[in-house]
Coordinates of C-alpha atoms in Angstrom, one line a residue:
M158 CA -75.7 -22.3 -66.6
R159 CA -75.3 -21.6 -62.9
K160 CA -72.6 -24.4 -62.7
R161 CA -70.6 -22.6 -65.4
K162 CA -70.7 -19.2 -63.6
L163 CA -69.6 -20.6 -60.2
P164 CA -65.9 -21.3 -61.1
G165 CA -65.6 -17.9 -62.7
L166 CA -67.0 -16.2 -59.5
L167 CA -64.7 -18.1 -57.3
L168 CA -61.7 -17.2 -59.4
A169 CA -62.7 -13.5 -59.3
A170 CA -63.1 -13.7 -55.5
V171 CA -59.6 -15.2 -55.1
L172 CA -58.0 -12.5 -57.3
L173 CA -59.7 -9.7 -55.3
T174 CA -58.3 -11.1 -52.0
Q175 CA -54.7 -11.4 -53.1
S176 CA -52.4 -8.8 -51.6
G177 CA -49.9 -7.2 -54.1
C178 CA -46.4 -5.9 -53.4
W179 CA -47.7 -2.3 -53.2
S180 CA -44.5 -1.2 -51.3
S181 CA -42.0 -3.0 -53.6
K182 CA -39.4 -1.2 -55.7
E183 CA -38.2 -2.2 -59.1
I184 CA -34.5 -3.4 -59.1
E185 CA -33.7 -0.8 -61.7
D186 CA -34.6 1.9 -59.2
L187 CA -32.1 0.7 -56.6
A188 CA -28.3 0.7 -56.1
V189 CA -27.3 -2.9 -55.2
Y190 CA -24.1 -3.1 -53.1
A191 CA -22.1 -6.4 -52.9
G192 CA -19.3 -5.5 -50.5
M193 CA -18.8 -3.3 -47.4
A194 CA -15.6 -2.1 -45.8
L195 CA -15.3 -0.5 -42.3
D196 CA -12.3 1.5 -41.3
T197 CA -11.3 4.0 -38.6
G198 CA -12.9 7.4 -39.0
N199 CA -10.9 9.4 -41.5
E200 CA -12.7 11.9 -43.8
S201 CA -11.7 11.7 -47.5
P202 CA -10.5 14.9 -49.3
M203 CA -13.9 15.0 -51.1
E204 CA -15.8 14.9 -47.8
K205 CA -13.7 17.7 -46.5
E206 CA -14.5 19.7 -49.6
F207 CA -18.2 19.0 -49.3
E208 CA -18.0 20.4 -45.7
Q209 CA -16.2 23.5 -46.9
E210 CA -19.1 24.1 -49.4
G211 CA -21.6 23.8 -46.6
G212 CA -22.4 20.0 -46.7
S213 CA -21.8 19.3 -43.0
Y214 CA -24.1 17.8 -40.4
S215 CA -23.8 16.9 -36.7
K216 CA -21.4 13.9 -36.3
K217 CA -18.1 12.6 -34.9
N218 CA -15.7 10.9 -37.2
K219 CA -15.5 7.5 -35.5
I220 CA -16.0 5.2 -38.5
T221 CA -15.5 5.2 -42.3
A222 CA -17.9 3.0 -44.3
T223 CA -17.4 2.0 -47.9
V224 CA -19.9 0.2 -50.0
Q225 CA -19.2 -1.4 -53.4
I226 CA -22.1 -0.8 -55.8
V227 CA -22.7 -3.2 -58.6
P228 CA -24.2 -1.5 -61.7
L229 CA -27.6 -2.9 -62.6
K230 CA -26.4 -4.0 -66.0
T231 CA -23.8 -6.2 -64.3
G232 CA -25.9 -7.7 -61.5
S233 CA -24.0 -10.9 -61.5
K234 CA -20.3 -11.7 -61.8
D235 CA -20.9 -13.7 -65.0
E236 CA -22.2 -10.5 -66.7
V237 CA -19.3 -8.3 -65.7
K238 CA -17.8 -7.6 -69.1
G239 CA -16.5 -4.6 -71.0
K240 CA -14.0 -1.9 -70.6
T241 CA -15.9 0.2 -68.0
S242 CA -15.4 -0.4 -64.3
P243 CA -17.8 -3.2 -63.2
Y244 CA -18.4 -1.5 -59.9
M245 CA -18.4 1.8 -58.0
N246 CA -17.2 2.4 -54.5
I247 CA -18.6 5.2 -52.4
T248 CA -17.3 6.2 -49.0
A249 CA -18.4 8.4 -46.1
T250 CA -17.4 9.0 -42.5
G251 CA -19.5 9.5 -39.3
D252 CA -20.5 7.8 -36.1
S253 CA -23.5 5.9 -37.2
V254 CA -23.5 3.4 -40.1
L255 CA -27.2 3.9 -40.7
E256 CA -26.8 7.6 -40.9
I257 CA -23.8 7.2 -43.3
F258 CA -26.0 5.0 -45.5
R259 CA -28.7 7.7 -45.5
Q260 CA -26.1 10.3 -46.4
F261 CA -25.3 8.2 -49.5
S262 CA -28.8 9.1 -50.7
L263 CA -27.7 12.7 -50.9
R264 CA -25.0 11.8 -53.4
L265 CA -26.5 8.9 -55.4
N266 CA -29.4 9.0 -57.8
K267 CA -30.7 5.7 -56.4
P268 CA -31.1 4.4 -52.9
I269 CA -28.7 1.6 -51.8
I270 CA -29.9 -1.8 -50.8
G271 CA -28.0 -4.7 -49.2
H272 CA -30.0 -7.8 -50.4
H273 CA -27.0 -9.0 -52.3
L274 CA -24.2 -8.1 -49.9
K275 CA -21.6 -10.8 -50.0
I276 CA -18.7 -9.7 -47.8
I277 CA -17.9 -7.3 -45.0
V278 CA -14.2 -6.4 -44.4
I279 CA -13.3 -4.8 -41.1
S280 CA -9.9 -3.2 -40.4
S281 CA -8.0 -4.5 -37.4
E282 CA -7.1 -0.9 -36.6
L283 CA -10.8 -0.1 -36.2
L284 CA -11.3 -3.1 -33.9
Q285 CA -8.5 -1.9 -31.7
E286 CA -10.5 1.2 -31.0
R287 CA -14.1 -0.2 -31.1
N288 CA -15.9 -3.3 -30.0
I289 CA -16.9 -5.5 -32.9
K290 CA -20.4 -5.6 -31.6
Q291 CA -20.6 -1.8 -32.0
V292 CA -19.4 -1.6 -35.6
T293 CA -21.6 -4.5 -36.8
N294 CA -24.7 -3.6 -34.8
F295 CA -26.5 -2.0 -37.8
M296 CA -25.7 -5.0 -40.1
L297 CA -27.2 -7.4 -37.5
R298 CA -30.4 -5.4 -37.2
D299 CA -30.9 -4.5 -40.9
N300 CA -33.5 -6.8 -42.5
D301 CA -32.1 -6.0 -45.9
I302 CA -28.8 -7.8 -45.1
R303 CA -28.8 -11.5 -45.2
P304 CA -27.2 -13.5 -42.3
S305 CA -25.0 -15.5 -44.8
V306 CA -22.7 -12.5 -45.4
K307 CA -19.0 -13.5 -44.8
I308 CA -16.9 -11.4 -42.4
F309 CA -13.2 -10.8 -42.9
L310 CA -10.5 -8.7 -41.3
S311 CA -7.8 -6.6 -43.0
T312 CA -4.4 -5.6 -41.6
G313 CA -4.4 -2.5 -43.8
K314 CA -7.3 -0.3 -44.8
A315 CA -10.4 -2.4 -45.3
E316 CA -11.4 -0.2 -48.1
Q317 CA -8.4 -1.2 -50.1
A318 CA -9.6 -4.8 -50.3
L319 CA -12.5 -3.5 -52.4
T320 CA -10.1 -1.8 -54.9
I321 CA -8.1 -4.8 -56.1
K322 CA -7.4 -5.5 -59.7
T323 CA -9.4 -8.5 -60.9
P324 CA -10.0 -9.8 -64.5
D325 CA -13.4 -8.2 -65.3
E326 CA -14.8 -9.1 -61.9
V327 CA -16.3 -7.2 -59.0
P328 CA -13.7 -7.5 -56.1
S329 CA -16.5 -8.4 -53.6
F330 CA -17.4 -11.4 -55.8
Y331 CA -13.7 -12.3 -56.2
I332 CA -13.0 -12.3 -52.4
N333 CA -16.2 -14.3 -51.8
D334 CA -15.1 -17.0 -54.2
V335 CA -11.6 -17.4 -52.8
V336 CA -13.1 -19.2 -49.8
Q337 CA -14.1 -22.0 -52.1
N338 CA -10.4 -22.9 -52.4
Q339 CA -10.5 -24.3 -48.9
F340 CA -10.5 -27.9 -50.4
R341 CA -7.0 -27.2 -51.7
T342 CA -5.4 -25.7 -48.6
S343 CA -6.0 -25.7 -44.8
K344 CA -4.7 -22.1 -44.7
I345 CA -8.2 -21.0 -45.6
M346 CA -10.5 -21.2 -42.6
D347 CA -14.2 -21.8 -42.5
A348 CA -15.9 -18.5 -43.4
V349 CA -17.5 -16.8 -40.4
L350 CA -21.0 -15.7 -41.4
L351 CA -22.9 -12.7 -40.0
T352 CA -25.2 -15.1 -38.1
D353 CA -22.1 -16.9 -36.6
L354 CA -20.7 -13.6 -35.5
D355 CA -23.9 -12.8 -33.7
A356 CA -23.7 -16.1 -31.7
L357 CA -20.0 -15.7 -31.0
M358 CA -20.4 -12.2 -29.6
H359 CA -23.3 -13.2 -27.4
S360 CA -21.3 -16.2 -26.0
K361 CA -18.3 -13.9 -25.3
Q362 CA -16.0 -16.6 -26.8
S363 CA -12.7 -15.6 -28.3
F364 CA -12.6 -16.3 -32.0
I365 CA -10.7 -15.7 -35.2
L366 CA -11.6 -14.1 -38.6
Q367 CA -9.8 -14.7 -41.8
N368 CA -7.3 -12.0 -42.5
I369 CA -6.8 -10.3 -45.9
I370 CA -3.6 -8.6 -46.9
R371 CA -3.1 -6.5 -50.1
A372 CA -0.1 -5.8 -52.3
K373 CA 0.2 -4.3 -55.8
K374 CA -3.7 -4.3 -56.1
Q375 CA -3.8 -8.0 -55.3
I376 CA -5.2 -9.7 -52.2
E377 CA -4.1 -12.8 -50.2
F378 CA -5.8 -14.7 -47.4
S379 CA -3.0 -14.6 -44.8
G380 CA -3.6 -16.0 -41.3
A381 CA -6.4 -14.8 -39.0
G382 CA -7.1 -12.0 -36.6
I383 CA -8.0 -12.8 -33.0
I384 CA -11.1 -11.2 -31.4
K385 CA -10.9 -11.3 -27.6
G386 CA -14.2 -12.6 -26.3
D387 CA -14.7 -10.4 -23.2
T388 CA -13.7 -7.2 -25.0
G389 CA -14.8 -7.8 -28.6
R390 CA -11.6 -6.2 -29.8
W391 CA -8.7 -7.3 -32.0
I392 CA -5.6 -8.3 -30.1
G393 CA -3.3 -9.9 -32.7
N394 CA -2.9 -12.2 -35.6
L395 CA -2.2 -15.9 -36.1
T396 CA 0.1 -17.0 -39.0
Q397 CA -1.0 -19.0 -42.0
E398 CA 0.5 -22.2 -40.4
D399 CA -1.4 -21.4 -37.2
V400 CA -4.7 -21.4 -39.1
A401 CA -3.7 -24.7 -40.8
C402 CA -3.0 -26.2 -37.3
I403 CA -6.5 -25.2 -36.1
D404 CA -7.9 -27.4 -38.8
W405 CA -5.7 -30.2 -37.6
L406 CA -6.9 -29.8 -34.0
T407 CA -10.6 -29.4 -34.8
N408 CA -11.0 -32.1 -37.5
Q409 CA -12.4 -29.4 -39.9
G410 CA -9.9 -29.7 -42.7
D411 CA -9.9 -32.2 -45.5
S412 CA -6.7 -30.9 -47.0
G413 CA -3.3 -30.0 -45.7
A414 CA 0.4 -30.1 -46.5
I415 CA 3.6 -30.2 -44.4
K416 CA 6.8 -29.0 -45.9
T417 CA 10.1 -29.6 -44.2
Y418 CA 13.8 -30.2 -45.1
D419 CA 16.0 -33.2 -45.0
E420 CA 19.6 -33.4 -43.7
H421 CA 20.9 -32.0 -47.0
H422 CA 18.5 -29.0 -46.8
N423 CA 16.3 -30.4 -49.6
P424 CA 12.6 -29.6 -49.3
I425 CA 10.3 -32.5 -48.9
T426 CA 6.5 -32.2 -48.7
Y427 CA 3.8 -34.4 -47.2
E428 CA 0.2 -34.2 -48.5
M429 CA -2.5 -35.3 -46.0
K430 CA -5.1 -37.7 -47.3
A431 CA -6.8 -38.7 -44.0
M432 CA -6.8 -37.2 -40.6
K433 CA -8.5 -37.7 -37.2
T434 CA -7.9 -35.8 -34.0
R435 CA -9.2 -36.8 -30.6
I436 CA -8.9 -34.5 -27.5
R437 CA -9.3 -36.2 -24.1
V438 CA -10.0 -34.0 -21.1
E439 CA -8.5 -34.9 -17.7
T440 CA -8.4 -33.3 -14.3
D441 CA -6.5 -33.9 -11.1
K442 CA -7.8 -33.4 -7.5
D443 CA -7.2 -29.7 -7.7
N444 CA -9.2 -29.5 -11.0
Q445 CA -6.0 -28.8 -13.0
L446 CA -6.9 -29.4 -16.6
T447 CA -4.9 -31.5 -18.9
F448 CA -5.7 -32.0 -22.6
R449 CA -4.3 -35.1 -24.3
V450 CA -4.4 -34.5 -28.0
R451 CA -3.9 -37.4 -30.4
V452 CA -3.5 -36.7 -34.1
E453 CA -3.6 -39.6 -36.5
T454 CA -2.9 -38.8 -40.2
K455 CA -2.0 -40.7 -43.3
G456 CA -0.7 -39.2 -46.5
R457 CA 1.8 -39.2 -49.3
I458 CA 5.2 -37.8 -50.2
S459 CA 4.1 -35.4 -52.9
E460 CA 7.4 -33.6 -53.5
D461 CA 11.0 -34.5 -52.8
W462 CA 14.1 -32.7 -54.0
D463 CA 16.5 -35.4 -53.0
A464 CA 17.8 -36.7 -56.4
E465 CA 19.4 -39.7 -54.8
G466 CA 16.6 -40.8 -52.5
N467 CA 14.1 -43.6 -53.3
P468 CA 10.6 -42.8 -51.9
S469 CA 9.4 -46.3 -52.7
L470 CA 11.7 -47.8 -50.0
R471 CA 10.1 -48.3 -46.6
S472 CA 13.3 -47.2 -44.9
Y473 CA 13.1 -43.9 -46.8
Q474 CA 9.5 -43.4 -45.8
K475 CA 10.2 -44.0 -42.1
E476 CA 12.9 -41.3 -42.2
A477 CA 10.4 -39.0 -43.9
E478 CA 7.8 -39.7 -41.3
K479 CA 10.1 -38.6 -38.6
L480 CA 10.8 -35.3 -40.4
F481 CA 7.1 -34.6 -41.0
K482 CA 6.2 -35.6 -37.4
S483 CA 8.8 -33.2 -36.1
K484 CA 7.6 -30.4 -38.3
L485 CA 3.9 -30.9 -37.4
T486 CA 4.8 -31.0 -33.7
S487 CA 6.7 -27.7 -34.1
M488 CA 3.7 -26.1 -35.9
L489 CA 1.2 -27.2 -33.3
E490 CA 3.4 -26.1 -30.4
H491 CA 3.8 -22.7 -32.1
L492 CA 0.0 -22.3 -32.2
L493 CA -0.5 -23.5 -28.6
N494 CA 2.2 -21.1 -27.4
A495 CA 0.4 -18.2 -29.3
M496 CA -2.9 -19.1 -27.7
Q497 CA -1.8 -20.0 -24.2
T498 CA 1.1 -17.6 -23.6
R499 CA 1.1 -14.7 -26.1
Y500 CA -2.6 -14.0 -26.4
K501 CA -4.2 -16.1 -23.7
V502 CA -7.2 -17.2 -25.7
D503 CA -8.8 -20.4 -26.8
V504 CA -9.6 -20.2 -30.5
A505 CA -9.3 -23.9 -31.3
K506 CA -12.4 -25.2 -29.5
F507 CA -10.7 -26.8 -26.5
G508 CA -13.6 -25.4 -24.5
K509 CA -16.1 -27.4 -26.5
A510 CA -14.2 -30.6 -25.5
V511 CA -14.6 -29.6 -21.8
R512 CA -18.3 -28.8 -22.3
I513 CA -19.0 -32.2 -23.8
Q514 CA -16.8 -34.4 -21.7
K515 CA -17.1 -32.6 -18.3
P516 CA -20.2 -30.5 -18.4
G517 CA -20.2 -30.0 -14.6
L518 CA -16.7 -28.5 -14.7
W519 CA -17.5 -26.4 -17.7
K520 CA -20.3 -24.6 -15.8
T521 CA -17.7 -23.4 -13.3
V522 CA -15.0 -22.3 -15.7
K523 CA -16.9 -21.0 -18.8
S524 CA -17.2 -17.5 -17.5
N525 CA -13.4 -17.2 -17.2
W526 CA -12.5 -19.8 -19.8
D527 CA -9.6 -18.1 -21.6
D528 CA -7.6 -17.8 -18.4
T529 CA -8.4 -21.3 -17.4
F530 CA -7.3 -22.6 -20.8
S531 CA -4.1 -20.6 -20.7
A532 CA -3.1 -22.3 -17.4
S533 CA -4.0 -25.9 -18.6
K534 CA -1.5 -28.5 -19.8
I535 CA -1.6 -29.9 -23.3
N536 CA 0.1 -33.1 -24.3
L537 CA 0.6 -34.0 -28.0
D538 CA 0.7 -37.5 -29.4
I539 CA 1.1 -37.6 -33.2
D540 CA 0.8 -40.7 -35.4
L541 CA 1.9 -39.8 -38.9
Q542 CA 2.1 -42.5 -41.6
V543 CA 3.4 -42.2 -45.2
T544 CA 1.3 -44.6 -47.2
D545 CA 1.9 -43.3 -50.7
F546 CA 4.7 -41.7 -52.7
G547 CA 3.0 -40.8 -55.9
S548 CA 4.5 -41.6 -59.3
T549 CA 8.2 -42.3 -59.4
T550 CA 10.8 -43.4 -61.9
K551 CA 12.7 -45.6 -59.4

């Protein structure tokens, strides 16, 4: 009889020692937000009216924060259906993101929570006025926000990126999913996550963030904004082709296309199928840096508007190779000029090559790397081969 009672007593003891989630809150009692936008401080007409009615508090209008709340009945993008709006945006202005979020509690019937935050969009205008470390400080400290949140820039108001017209889908989910098209185009860069941002800011490296533009309630990923490492502020934009070239230089892309024109002004397009880039670091007696960049790529002629040409002929392919090589060289030189002359920053990881190949030199130049990089020499060597021309009737 005692043997039968012993398992029951042990089970009861285990249950008594288990700690429950006494401080947890039911999801139905929370307002889940999936997107956040940060703009320069500019009170909305509603906020001004609240203040006129006595709803004011001590603050300075330095930043405007918008969060996109996903209704609890539409907690995932697959469930977003129906005629009603699948989300609600709420905006407030102040000088502390945490305080702004607490102010939302005065206007909502549920407290907001960031466990499912997907994206943060920051306006370049705000980052001209404020250091990126200042405006993201709260998000980096908040335990509710996951480090996998994606960070974007916006040339216009960041809040407008969260008001795009999508087919029965929350804009934050939509923007988050566009990144997945990277396998189709090298104009979409690797997403910078919140955890990446923290590391980049501490290293004081210059870096880029994918830029979003908006027109007719639609968005497009267009180039990238440059954040200067020593100031943490936005200093300018790179073009879509510049972003594609960074993939070529860093071996990060697995897709890419080069469009150019033949002597008759007909468009002809090269689709990259394989690519490898090597950067060799050299120095002279005065420690003048020279980078020797060799790009090797193989691909196909995917489109050709020359009705008389025959892509299957090797002579035709060789002429096409010259055109594509010239175009790629021009694209790379445009990027290098933007980095070395216009903005004087390294956002293509040339510093990483120095750190690996010449660690002793890197220790002496890393504190002033952008200036050292801007004064360096870069030699390009491109080996481009057309190995395929797709289907043809000739």
